[in-house]
Amino acid sequence: MYGQFLDPQNVSNSVWALATMHMDGDEYLPMAMLARLEELVRVKMDEFIPQGVSNCIWGFASLNKNKGLELRPDTVSRFGDGIVRLASGFKSMELSNIVWAIASMNLSGLSGGLPREVMVALDDAMCRSIASDPDTFSSQSVANTLWAAGNAPDVVTLSPRLMDALASVSCDKFHTFTPQGMTNTIWGFACNGHHPGDELMDKMREAWKRSGHTYIVTELANILWAFHVLKTYPGPECLAVVGERMLTLTDEDLHVQTLANMMYSFAQFEHLPGRATMDRVEDLCARAFRSADVGEPGSVTPASNSLSNLIWAFGVLKYKPSEEFFAAFDAVVSSTLGDFNDQGVSNVLFTYANLNHNPGAQLLDALARRCADFISVYAPQGVANTVWAWVVLDGAKYPPPALLRLYAERISKTRDEDFSKIDRVQLFQSHLALKQFSNHDGELLSGEMLRSCERAWMEVSAGNLTISAIHRDVSETLTRMGIPHEIEFLTSDGLFSVDIALRGRKVAIEVDGPSHFFANKRRERMGADLLRAALMQSKGWTVRSRFSFFSSLFSLFSLFSLFSRPDRTGPEPLVSSSR
């Protein structure tokens, strides 16, 4: 009999009060009372005023979020009726609360969920509310609406007209945003692929630089990700603020998924945080990997996408972590490899090669098996990246014969135009390396595909014969030393461009800048450089390297040192990546 005499106002007040009392998710929840109130909502919906509809749906969503309460489909349908009927009467906060509730309960995911006309009515009502009285549409309403659209984009679909209106309100009321509201807002725009305009992005930047050192970890991660998705560079000051803030957050804030997401965003901006920050990232991740590997109580095994994103980011940033990190990373990859998708396997393998890290035969064999599993679904780029990675890591043993045959078959069945020019360059370099170093029979490329990949390689080699100021400096030093040479030399087979070649001696001098070395290990070369070195040496070249970022005086002394003794006692041969 409970509720028999409750009018709609009392029903909505009761739902709102219960949601407020149980907002912290305590153990006790009066389910029988809530079921009766839900029944009364269905029966009395036609008598509700706008505030009552908003309070009820917000209350049920709050209880759903904390206690798992779910509405019956016919209740959802009645809420839809009330929203459409009263759309023009809702206040701005009521509108945003309804949208938040729809997203929180994922109402269109239920059988008999809200029809599209409900969101159309809400969208139109918000546009009219902003146009007629923008002062009453608060920054909190903006943030709630965009949060909802970001969390449930298939449920809360906002029109471009409303998105533009929300961007305008955001600019006008930017000073009233909390950090959470601001970051939720830009995150919501990014989730929906809608750029809010340069004015708002500039305001976001200024707030980020000014107050970013106080942001909590989710705010930092959201704003980083949003700027990346919206293809807007935040600037070095903003990125530095994030790196510095990562030093003061607690260990509990910085779990592997969060660190992977943040490093992924840093990589998109090609920004390497400072040494102290990277040391902490390595330490936290390695400890988490080791804990998961031995099954410590409370440990969480990192998700495969977090692992692949993290190592991919290190590769893009040319950051080579410590052997201790790699040992822990390799162990957790080995134990979770069955969870990786094709992109994850490709990213891990490709980055191992770029970072010149061989994880050992056991893990390489397991990765080879996963590549075989995915060979039919790899995108052309995945085919090129993984086969190239194999020859960098160990071209004598990998890929194994069976996998090599699968690669050759897959490549032969792929249209030439489906491979980008970079893909074809990688494939041809891999083909050369396998012919030269592999212990196995079989060829990667043949026929027209071989000719196409070779043309791409030759075009890249011939097209990069450019002479820089540092090349001229080294050339002038050689001339003063009386050493005959040619600058930007293309080898007779057309396969390699050489910065400086000594006439008649088949000795190449590569004048390399920082891009050929790890950002944190300036004298250690990346995997691509080592593969090129091996290929040139296999063709009889002796390759010497000098760093272009050292002073001319250093280069002069280095060259005297190099040529004052026979080649056999010269520096260890190294080479730059193919250009």
Coordinates of C-alpha atoms in Angstrom, one line a residue:
M1 CA 0.0 0.0 0.0
Y2 CA 3.1 2.2 0.3
G3 CA 2.8 5.3 -1.9
Q4 CA -0.9 4.8 -2.8
F5 CA -1.6 8.4 -1.9
L6 CA 1.7 10.0 -3.0
D7 CA 1.4 12.7 -5.6
P8 CA 4.0 13.2 -8.3
Q9 CA 5.9 15.8 -6.3
N10 CA 6.2 13.5 -3.3
V11 CA 7.3 10.7 -5.6
S12 CA 10.1 12.8 -7.1
N13 CA 11.1 14.1 -3.7
S14 CA 11.3 10.6 -2.3
V15 CA 13.5 9.3 -5.2
W16 CA 15.8 12.4 -4.9
A17 CA 16.1 12.0 -1.1
L18 CA 16.9 8.3 -1.3
A19 CA 19.6 9.0 -4.0
T20 CA 21.1 11.8 -1.8
M21 CA 21.1 9.6 1.3
H22 CA 22.7 6.7 -0.5
M23 CA 25.1 8.6 -2.7
D24 CA 28.2 7.1 -0.9
G25 CA 27.1 3.6 -1.9
D26 CA 26.4 2.2 1.6
E27 CA 25.2 -1.3 2.2
Y28 CA 21.5 -0.7 2.9
L29 CA 19.2 0.1 0.0
P30 CA 15.4 -0.2 0.4
M31 CA 14.8 -2.1 -2.8
A32 CA 11.1 -2.7 -2.1
M33 CA 10.5 1.0 -1.6
L34 CA 12.4 1.8 -4.8
A35 CA 10.4 -0.7 -6.8
R36 CA 7.2 0.9 -5.6
L37 CA 8.4 4.4 -6.4
E38 CA 9.4 3.2 -9.9
E39 CA 5.9 1.8 -10.3
L40 CA 4.4 5.2 -9.3
V41 CA 6.7 6.9 -11.9
R42 CA 5.1 4.8 -14.6
V43 CA 1.6 5.4 -13.4
K44 CA 1.9 9.1 -12.7
M45 CA 4.3 10.3 -15.4
D46 CA 1.7 12.3 -17.2
E47 CA 1.2 14.4 -14.1
F48 CA 4.9 15.2 -13.5
I49 CA 6.3 18.7 -13.8
P50 CA 9.7 19.2 -15.4
Q51 CA 11.6 19.3 -12.1
G52 CA 9.9 16.0 -11.0
V53 CA 11.0 14.2 -14.2
S54 CA 14.6 15.5 -13.8
N55 CA 14.8 14.7 -10.1
C56 CA 13.5 11.2 -10.6
I57 CA 15.7 10.1 -13.5
W58 CA 18.7 11.7 -11.8
G59 CA 17.9 9.9 -8.6
F60 CA 17.5 6.5 -10.3
A61 CA 20.7 7.0 -12.2
S62 CA 22.6 7.9 -9.0
L63 CA 21.4 4.7 -7.4
N64 CA 22.1 2.8 -10.5
K65 CA 25.7 4.1 -10.5
N66 CA 26.4 3.2 -6.9
K67 CA 24.2 0.2 -6.2
G68 CA 23.5 -1.5 -9.6
L69 CA 19.8 -0.6 -9.6
E70 CA 18.3 -1.0 -13.1
L71 CA 15.1 0.4 -14.4
R72 CA 12.5 -1.7 -16.1
P73 CA 12.1 -1.1 -19.9
D74 CA 8.6 0.2 -19.5
T75 CA 9.8 2.7 -16.9
V76 CA 12.4 3.9 -19.3
S77 CA 9.7 4.3 -22.0
R78 CA 7.6 6.4 -19.6
F79 CA 10.5 8.6 -18.8
G80 CA 10.9 9.1 -22.6
D81 CA 7.2 10.2 -22.8
G82 CA 7.7 12.7 -20.0
I83 CA 10.9 14.2 -21.4
V84 CA 9.4 14.7 -24.9
R85 CA 6.2 16.2 -23.4
L86 CA 8.0 18.6 -21.1
A87 CA 11.1 19.3 -23.2
S88 CA 10.4 23.1 -23.5
G89 CA 9.9 23.5 -19.8
F90 CA 13.2 22.2 -18.4
K91 CA 15.7 24.5 -16.9
S92 CA 19.4 24.2 -18.0
M93 CA 20.5 22.2 -14.9
E94 CA 17.5 19.9 -15.3
L95 CA 18.4 19.3 -18.9
S96 CA 22.0 18.4 -18.2
N97 CA 20.9 16.2 -15.2
I98 CA 18.6 14.2 -17.6
V99 CA 21.4 13.8 -20.2
W100 CA 23.8 12.7 -17.4
A101 CA 21.3 10.2 -16.2
I102 CA 20.6 8.8 -19.7
A103 CA 24.4 8.3 -20.2
S104 CA 25.0 6.8 -16.7
M105 CA 22.2 4.2 -17.2
N106 CA 23.0 3.7 -20.9
L107 CA 19.3 3.7 -21.4
S108 CA 19.3 3.0 -25.2
G109 CA 21.1 -0.2 -24.4
L110 CA 18.0 -1.6 -22.7
S111 CA 15.3 -3.5 -24.5
G112 CA 12.7 -0.9 -25.4
G113 CA 15.1 1.9 -24.4
L114 CA 14.7 5.6 -25.2
P115 CA 13.8 6.3 -28.9
R116 CA 15.9 8.7 -30.9
E117 CA 13.2 11.4 -30.6
V118 CA 14.0 11.8 -26.9
M119 CA 17.6 12.9 -27.6
V120 CA 16.4 15.1 -30.4
A121 CA 13.9 16.9 -28.1
L122 CA 16.6 17.3 -25.4
D123 CA 19.1 18.6 -28.0
D124 CA 16.7 21.1 -29.3
A125 CA 15.7 22.2 -25.8
M126 CA 19.3 22.8 -24.8
C127 CA 20.0 24.8 -28.0
R128 CA 16.9 27.0 -27.3
S129 CA 17.9 27.4 -23.6
I130 CA 21.4 28.6 -24.5
A131 CA 20.1 30.9 -27.3
S132 CA 17.3 32.5 -25.2
D133 CA 19.1 32.8 -21.8
P134 CA 22.8 31.9 -22.0
D135 CA 23.4 33.4 -18.5
T136 CA 21.5 30.6 -16.9
F137 CA 23.3 27.8 -18.7
S138 CA 26.1 27.1 -16.2
S139 CA 29.6 25.7 -16.8
Q140 CA 28.6 22.7 -14.7
S141 CA 25.7 22.0 -17.1
V142 CA 28.1 22.2 -20.0
A143 CA 30.5 19.8 -18.3
N144 CA 27.8 17.3 -17.4
T145 CA 26.4 17.3 -20.9
L146 CA 29.7 16.8 -22.6
W147 CA 30.7 14.2 -20.0
A148 CA 27.6 12.3 -20.9
A149 CA 28.2 12.5 -24.6
G150 CA 31.8 11.3 -24.1
N151 CA 30.9 8.4 -21.9
A152 CA 27.9 7.2 -24.0
P153 CA 28.3 8.6 -27.5
D154 CA 25.9 6.1 -29.0
V155 CA 23.3 7.0 -26.5
V156 CA 23.8 10.8 -26.0
T157 CA 24.2 12.1 -29.6
L158 CA 24.7 15.9 -29.7
S159 CA 24.1 17.9 -32.8
P160 CA 26.9 20.1 -34.3
R161 CA 24.6 23.1 -33.5
L162 CA 24.5 22.2 -29.8
M163 CA 28.2 21.5 -29.8
D164 CA 28.9 24.9 -31.1
A165 CA 26.6 26.5 -28.6
L166 CA 28.3 24.6 -25.8
A167 CA 31.7 25.8 -27.0
S168 CA 30.4 29.4 -27.0
V169 CA 29.1 29.1 -23.4
S170 CA 32.3 27.5 -22.4
C171 CA 34.3 30.5 -23.6
D172 CA 32.0 33.0 -22.0
K173 CA 31.9 31.2 -18.6
F174 CA 35.4 29.8 -18.7
H175 CA 36.3 31.5 -15.4
T176 CA 33.6 29.6 -13.6
F177 CA 34.9 26.1 -14.5
T178 CA 36.4 23.9 -11.9
P179 CA 39.5 21.9 -13.1
Q180 CA 37.3 18.8 -13.3
G181 CA 34.6 20.6 -15.2
M182 CA 37.1 22.1 -17.6
T183 CA 38.9 18.8 -18.3
N184 CA 35.6 16.9 -18.6
T185 CA 34.4 19.5 -21.1
I186 CA 37.4 19.3 -23.4
W187 CA 37.4 15.5 -23.0
G188 CA 33.8 15.4 -24.1
F189 CA 34.4 17.6 -27.2
A190 CA 37.3 15.2 -28.1
C191 CA 35.2 12.1 -27.6
N192 CA 32.7 13.4 -30.1
G193 CA 35.4 14.6 -32.6
H194 CA 34.2 18.2 -32.4
H195 CA 36.9 20.9 -32.2
P196 CA 35.4 23.7 -30.0
G197 CA 37.5 26.5 -31.7
D198 CA 40.8 28.1 -31.0
E199 CA 39.5 30.6 -28.5
L200 CA 38.5 27.9 -26.1
M201 CA 41.7 25.9 -26.7
D202 CA 43.8 28.9 -25.9
K203 CA 41.9 29.5 -22.6
M204 CA 42.4 25.8 -21.8
R205 CA 46.1 26.2 -22.4
E206 CA 46.5 29.2 -20.2
A207 CA 44.6 27.5 -17.3
W208 CA 46.7 24.4 -17.8
K209 CA 49.9 26.3 -17.6
R210 CA 48.7 28.3 -14.6
S211 CA 47.1 25.5 -12.5
G212 CA 48.1 22.2 -14.0
H213 CA 50.4 21.5 -11.1
T214 CA 47.3 21.1 -8.9
Y215 CA 45.3 18.8 -11.2
I216 CA 44.5 15.3 -10.2
V217 CA 45.7 12.4 -12.4
T218 CA 42.4 11.9 -14.3
E219 CA 42.3 15.6 -15.2
L220 CA 45.9 15.5 -16.5
A221 CA 45.2 12.3 -18.5
N222 CA 42.0 13.7 -19.9
I223 CA 43.3 17.0 -21.1
L224 CA 46.4 15.4 -22.6
W225 CA 44.3 12.9 -24.5
A226 CA 41.8 15.5 -25.6
F227 CA 44.4 17.9 -27.1
H228 CA 45.9 14.9 -29.0
V229 CA 42.5 13.8 -30.4
L230 CA 41.7 17.4 -31.4
K231 CA 45.0 17.7 -33.1
T232 CA 46.0 20.7 -31.1
Y233 CA 49.5 21.1 -29.7
P234 CA 49.4 22.2 -26.1
G235 CA 52.9 23.7 -26.2
P236 CA 56.1 22.7 -24.2
E237 CA 55.1 24.6 -21.1
C238 CA 51.8 22.7 -20.7
L239 CA 53.5 19.3 -21.3
A240 CA 56.3 20.2 -18.9
V241 CA 53.7 20.9 -16.2
V242 CA 52.3 17.4 -16.6
G243 CA 55.7 15.8 -16.4
E244 CA 56.5 17.8 -13.2
R245 CA 53.1 17.0 -11.7
M246 CA 53.8 13.3 -12.3
L247 CA 56.6 13.6 -9.8
T248 CA 54.3 14.7 -7.0
L249 CA 51.3 12.4 -7.5
T250 CA 51.1 9.3 -5.3
D251 CA 52.1 5.8 -6.4
E252 CA 48.4 4.8 -6.1
D253 CA 47.4 7.5 -8.7
L254 CA 49.9 6.3 -11.2
H255 CA 49.0 2.7 -12.1
V256 CA 50.2 1.1 -15.3
Q257 CA 47.1 2.0 -17.4
T258 CA 47.3 5.6 -16.5
L259 CA 51.0 5.8 -17.1
A260 CA 50.6 4.1 -20.5
N261 CA 47.8 6.5 -21.5
M262 CA 49.9 9.5 -20.5
M263 CA 53.0 8.3 -22.2
Y264 CA 51.0 7.5 -25.3
S265 CA 49.8 11.1 -25.4
F266 CA 53.3 12.4 -24.8
A267 CA 54.5 10.3 -27.7
Q268 CA 51.8 11.9 -30.0
F269 CA 53.3 15.3 -29.2
E270 CA 56.9 14.0 -29.5
H271 CA 57.5 15.3 -26.0
L272 CA 59.9 13.3 -23.7
P273 CA 59.4 14.3 -20.1
G274 CA 62.4 15.0 -17.9
R275 CA 64.8 12.4 -16.6
A276 CA 63.3 12.3 -13.1
T277 CA 59.8 11.7 -14.5
M278 CA 61.0 9.0 -16.8
D279 CA 62.9 7.3 -14.0
R280 CA 59.7 7.2 -11.9
V281 CA 57.6 5.9 -14.8
E282 CA 60.1 3.1 -15.3
D283 CA 60.3 2.3 -11.6
L284 CA 56.5 2.2 -11.1
C285 CA 55.9 0.1 -14.1
A286 CA 58.6 -2.3 -13.4
R287 CA 57.4 -2.8 -9.9
A288 CA 53.8 -3.4 -11.1
F289 CA 55.0 -5.9 -13.7
R290 CA 57.1 -7.8 -11.2
S291 CA 54.2 -7.9 -8.7
A292 CA 51.8 -9.2 -11.4
D293 CA 54.3 -11.7 -12.6
V294 CA 54.7 -13.4 -9.2
G295 CA 51.0 -12.9 -8.2
E296 CA 51.5 -10.7 -5.2
P297 CA 48.2 -10.1 -3.2
G298 CA 46.5 -7.1 -4.6
S299 CA 48.5 -6.9 -7.8
V300 CA 46.7 -6.3 -11.1
T301 CA 48.0 -7.8 -14.4
P302 CA 48.3 -4.9 -16.8
A303 CA 46.0 -5.0 -19.8
S304 CA 47.7 -5.9 -23.1
N305 CA 46.8 -2.6 -24.8
S306 CA 48.4 -0.7 -21.9
L307 CA 51.6 -2.8 -22.4
S308 CA 51.7 -2.2 -26.1
N309 CA 50.9 1.5 -25.8
L310 CA 53.6 2.0 -23.2
I311 CA 56.4 0.4 -25.1
W312 CA 55.2 2.0 -28.4
A313 CA 55.4 5.4 -26.7
F314 CA 59.0 4.7 -25.6
G315 CA 59.9 3.7 -29.1
V316 CA 58.4 6.9 -30.6
L317 CA 60.2 9.0 -28.1
K318 CA 63.4 7.2 -28.7
Y319 CA 63.7 6.4 -25.1
K320 CA 65.4 3.1 -24.2
P321 CA 64.5 1.9 -20.7
S322 CA 66.8 0.1 -18.4
E323 CA 67.6 -3.7 -18.5
E324 CA 65.7 -4.0 -15.2
F325 CA 62.6 -2.5 -16.9
F326 CA 62.9 -4.7 -19.9
A327 CA 63.3 -7.9 -17.8
A328 CA 60.0 -7.1 -15.9
F329 CA 58.2 -6.0 -19.1
D330 CA 59.3 -9.1 -21.1
A331 CA 58.1 -11.4 -18.3
V332 CA 54.6 -9.8 -18.2
V333 CA 54.3 -9.8 -22.0
S334 CA 55.2 -13.4 -22.0
S335 CA 52.5 -14.3 -19.5
T336 CA 49.8 -12.2 -21.2
L337 CA 50.7 -12.6 -24.9
G338 CA 47.6 -14.6 -25.6
D339 CA 45.5 -11.5 -24.8
F340 CA 47.3 -9.3 -27.4
N341 CA 45.5 -8.4 -30.6
D342 CA 47.3 -8.1 -33.9
Q343 CA 48.1 -4.4 -33.4
G344 CA 49.5 -5.0 -29.9
V345 CA 51.8 -7.8 -31.2
S346 CA 52.9 -5.6 -34.1
N347 CA 53.6 -2.6 -31.8
V348 CA 55.6 -4.7 -29.3
L349 CA 57.7 -6.4 -31.9
F350 CA 58.3 -3.3 -33.9
T351 CA 59.4 -1.3 -30.8
Y352 CA 61.7 -4.1 -29.6
A353 CA 63.5 -3.7 -32.9
N354 CA 63.6 0.1 -32.8
L355 CA 64.9 0.0 -29.3
N356 CA 67.4 -2.7 -30.2
H357 CA 66.2 -5.0 -27.5
N358 CA 66.2 -8.7 -28.1
P359 CA 64.0 -10.3 -25.4
G360 CA 65.4 -13.8 -25.9
A361 CA 64.5 -16.9 -28.0
Q362 CA 61.6 -18.0 -25.8
L363 CA 59.6 -14.8 -26.1
L364 CA 60.6 -14.3 -29.8
D365 CA 59.3 -17.8 -30.6
A366 CA 56.1 -17.0 -28.8
L367 CA 55.8 -13.7 -30.8
A368 CA 56.4 -15.6 -34.0
R369 CA 53.5 -17.9 -33.2
R370 CA 51.3 -15.0 -32.6
C371 CA 52.4 -13.4 -35.8
A372 CA 51.4 -16.6 -37.6
D373 CA 48.0 -16.4 -35.9
F374 CA 47.5 -12.8 -37.2
I375 CA 49.1 -13.0 -40.6
S376 CA 45.7 -13.1 -42.4
V377 CA 44.3 -10.0 -40.5
Y378 CA 47.4 -7.8 -40.4
A379 CA 47.0 -4.6 -42.2
P380 CA 49.7 -4.0 -44.8
Q381 CA 51.6 -1.8 -42.4
G382 CA 51.5 -4.6 -39.8
V383 CA 53.0 -7.0 -42.3
A384 CA 55.8 -4.6 -43.2
N385 CA 56.5 -3.5 -39.6
T386 CA 56.7 -7.1 -38.2
V387 CA 58.8 -8.6 -40.9
W388 CA 61.2 -5.7 -40.7
A389 CA 61.3 -6.1 -36.9
W390 CA 62.3 -9.8 -37.3
V391 CA 65.3 -9.0 -39.4
V392 CA 66.5 -6.2 -37.1
L393 CA 66.2 -8.4 -34.0
D394 CA 67.9 -11.5 -35.5
G395 CA 67.8 -11.9 -39.3
A396 CA 69.7 -15.1 -39.2
K397 CA 67.0 -17.0 -37.3
Y398 CA 63.9 -15.0 -37.8
P399 CA 61.3 -15.1 -39.1
P400 CA 61.2 -19.0 -38.9
P401 CA 60.8 -20.8 -42.2
A402 CA 57.1 -21.5 -41.8
L403 CA 56.4 -17.8 -40.8
L404 CA 58.5 -16.5 -43.7
R405 CA 56.4 -18.6 -46.1
L406 CA 53.2 -17.1 -44.6
Y407 CA 54.6 -13.6 -45.0
A408 CA 55.6 -14.2 -48.6
E409 CA 52.2 -15.7 -49.4
R410 CA 50.4 -12.8 -47.7
I411 CA 52.5 -10.2 -49.5
S412 CA 52.0 -11.9 -52.9
K413 CA 48.2 -11.7 -52.4
T414 CA 48.2 -8.0 -51.4
R415 CA 47.8 -5.3 -54.0
D416 CA 50.9 -3.2 -54.5
E417 CA 49.0 0.0 -53.9
D418 CA 47.8 -1.2 -50.5
F419 CA 51.4 -0.9 -49.2
S420 CA 52.5 2.7 -48.6
K421 CA 55.9 3.8 -49.9
I422 CA 57.4 3.4 -46.4
D423 CA 55.9 -0.1 -46.2
R424 CA 57.6 -1.0 -49.5
V425 CA 60.9 0.5 -48.4
Q426 CA 60.8 -1.6 -45.2
L427 CA 59.9 -4.8 -47.2
F428 CA 62.8 -4.3 -49.6
Q429 CA 65.3 -3.7 -46.8
S430 CA 63.9 -6.8 -45.1
H431 CA 64.2 -8.8 -48.3
L432 CA 67.9 -7.7 -48.7
A433 CA 68.7 -8.6 -45.1
L434 CA 67.1 -12.0 -45.4
K435 CA 69.0 -12.8 -48.6
Q436 CA 72.2 -11.8 -46.9
F437 CA 71.8 -13.1 -43.4
S438 CA 69.1 -15.7 -43.1
N439 CA 69.9 -19.3 -42.3
H440 CA 66.7 -20.4 -44.0
D441 CA 65.7 -20.9 -47.6
G442 CA 62.9 -18.9 -49.2
E443 CA 62.4 -15.3 -50.3
L444 CA 60.2 -12.7 -49.0
L445 CA 59.5 -10.8 -52.2
S446 CA 59.3 -11.9 -55.8
G447 CA 57.9 -10.7 -59.2
E448 CA 56.3 -7.3 -59.6
M449 CA 56.1 -6.8 -55.8
L450 CA 59.9 -7.1 -55.6
R451 CA 60.4 -4.7 -58.4
S452 CA 57.9 -2.2 -56.8
C453 CA 59.6 -2.4 -53.4
E454 CA 63.0 -2.0 -55.0
R455 CA 61.9 1.1 -56.9
A456 CA 60.6 2.6 -53.7
W457 CA 63.9 2.0 -51.9
M458 CA 65.9 3.5 -54.8
E459 CA 63.7 6.5 -54.9
V460 CA 64.2 7.1 -51.2
S461 CA 68.0 6.6 -51.5
A462 CA 68.3 8.9 -54.5
G463 CA 65.9 11.5 -53.2
N464 CA 67.8 12.1 -50.0
L465 CA 71.0 13.3 -51.5
T466 CA 71.0 16.6 -49.6
I467 CA 74.0 18.6 -48.4
S468 CA 73.8 20.2 -45.0
A469 CA 76.1 22.8 -43.4
I470 CA 77.6 20.2 -41.1
H471 CA 78.3 17.9 -44.1
R472 CA 80.2 20.8 -45.7
D473 CA 82.1 21.4 -42.5
V474 CA 83.3 17.8 -42.4
S475 CA 84.1 17.9 -46.1
E476 CA 86.2 21.0 -45.7
T477 CA 88.1 19.3 -42.8
L478 CA 88.8 16.3 -45.0
T479 CA 90.0 18.5 -47.8
R480 CA 92.4 20.4 -45.5
M481 CA 93.7 16.9 -44.4
G482 CA 94.3 16.1 -48.1
I483 CA 91.8 13.2 -48.1
P484 CA 90.0 12.8 -51.5
H485 CA 86.2 12.2 -51.0
E486 CA 82.8 12.8 -52.4
I487 CA 79.9 14.4 -50.5
E488 CA 76.4 12.8 -50.6
F489 CA 77.5 9.8 -52.6
L490 CA 75.1 7.2 -54.1
T491 CA 76.6 3.7 -54.1
S492 CA 77.1 2.1 -57.5
D493 CA 74.2 -0.4 -57.0
G494 CA 72.0 2.6 -56.1
L495 CA 71.0 1.0 -52.8
F496 CA 72.6 3.4 -50.3
S497 CA 73.2 7.2 -50.1
V498 CA 76.3 8.0 -48.1
D499 CA 77.0 11.4 -46.4
I500 CA 80.7 11.3 -47.4
A501 CA 82.5 8.5 -49.3
L502 CA 86.3 8.3 -49.5
R503 CA 87.4 8.1 -53.1
G504 CA 88.6 4.6 -54.0
R505 CA 88.5 3.2 -50.5
K506 CA 84.8 2.1 -50.0
V507 CA 84.8 3.9 -46.7
A508 CA 81.7 5.9 -45.7
I509 CA 81.5 8.7 -43.2
E510 CA 78.0 9.3 -41.8
V511 CA 77.5 12.7 -40.2
D512 CA 74.6 11.9 -37.9
G513 CA 72.4 14.1 -35.8
P514 CA 70.5 13.2 -32.6
S515 CA 67.7 11.4 -34.5
H516 CA 69.9 8.4 -35.0
F517 CA 70.5 7.9 -31.3
F518 CA 68.4 7.2 -28.3
A519 CA 67.2 10.4 -26.5
N520 CA 68.5 9.1 -23.2
K521 CA 71.5 7.3 -24.4
R522 CA 73.2 9.6 -26.9
R523 CA 76.0 7.2 -28.0
E524 CA 73.7 4.2 -28.5
R525 CA 72.2 3.7 -31.9
M526 CA 68.7 2.6 -32.8
G527 CA 67.8 -0.7 -34.4
A528 CA 67.3 0.8 -37.8
D529 CA 70.8 2.2 -37.9
L530 CA 72.3 -1.1 -36.9
L531 CA 70.4 -3.0 -39.7
R532 CA 71.7 -0.5 -42.3
A533 CA 75.2 -0.9 -40.9
A534 CA 75.1 -4.6 -41.3
L535 CA 73.7 -4.4 -44.9
M536 CA 76.4 -1.9 -46.0
Q537 CA 79.2 -3.9 -44.3
S538 CA 77.9 -7.1 -46.1
K539 CA 78.6 -5.3 -49.3
G540 CA 82.2 -4.4 -48.4
W541 CA 81.7 -0.9 -47.0
T542 CA 83.5 0.3 -43.9
V543 CA 81.3 2.8 -42.2
R544 CA 82.4 5.5 -39.7
S545 CA 80.1 7.8 -37.9
R546 CA 80.5 11.2 -36.4
F547 CA 78.0 13.1 -34.3
S548 CA 76.7 16.3 -36.0
F549 CA 75.7 17.8 -32.6
F550 CA 79.3 17.9 -31.4
S551 CA 81.4 20.9 -32.0
S552 CA 83.4 21.4 -35.2
L553 CA 86.6 21.2 -33.1
F554 CA 85.6 17.8 -31.8
S555 CA 84.8 16.7 -35.3
L556 CA 88.2 17.9 -36.5
F557 CA 90.0 15.9 -33.7
S558 CA 87.8 12.9 -34.4
L559 CA 88.7 12.8 -38.1
F560 CA 92.4 13.2 -37.4
S561 CA 92.1 10.2 -35.0
L562 CA 90.1 8.2 -37.5
F563 CA 92.6 8.6 -40.4
S564 CA 95.9 8.6 -38.6
R565 CA 95.6 4.8 -38.3
P566 CA 94.7 1.9 -40.6
D567 CA 91.0 1.1 -41.1
R568 CA 91.3 -2.2 -39.2
T569 CA 92.0 -0.4 -36.0
G570 CA 89.4 2.3 -36.5
P571 CA 86.2 2.9 -34.5
E572 CA 83.6 0.2 -34.4
P573 CA 81.6 0.4 -37.6
L574 CA 78.1 2.0 -37.2
V575 CA 75.7 3.5 -39.6
S576 CA 72.7 5.8 -39.9
S577 CA 69.2 4.6 -40.9
S578 CA 68.3 4.5 -44.6
R579 CA 67.2 7.8 -46.0

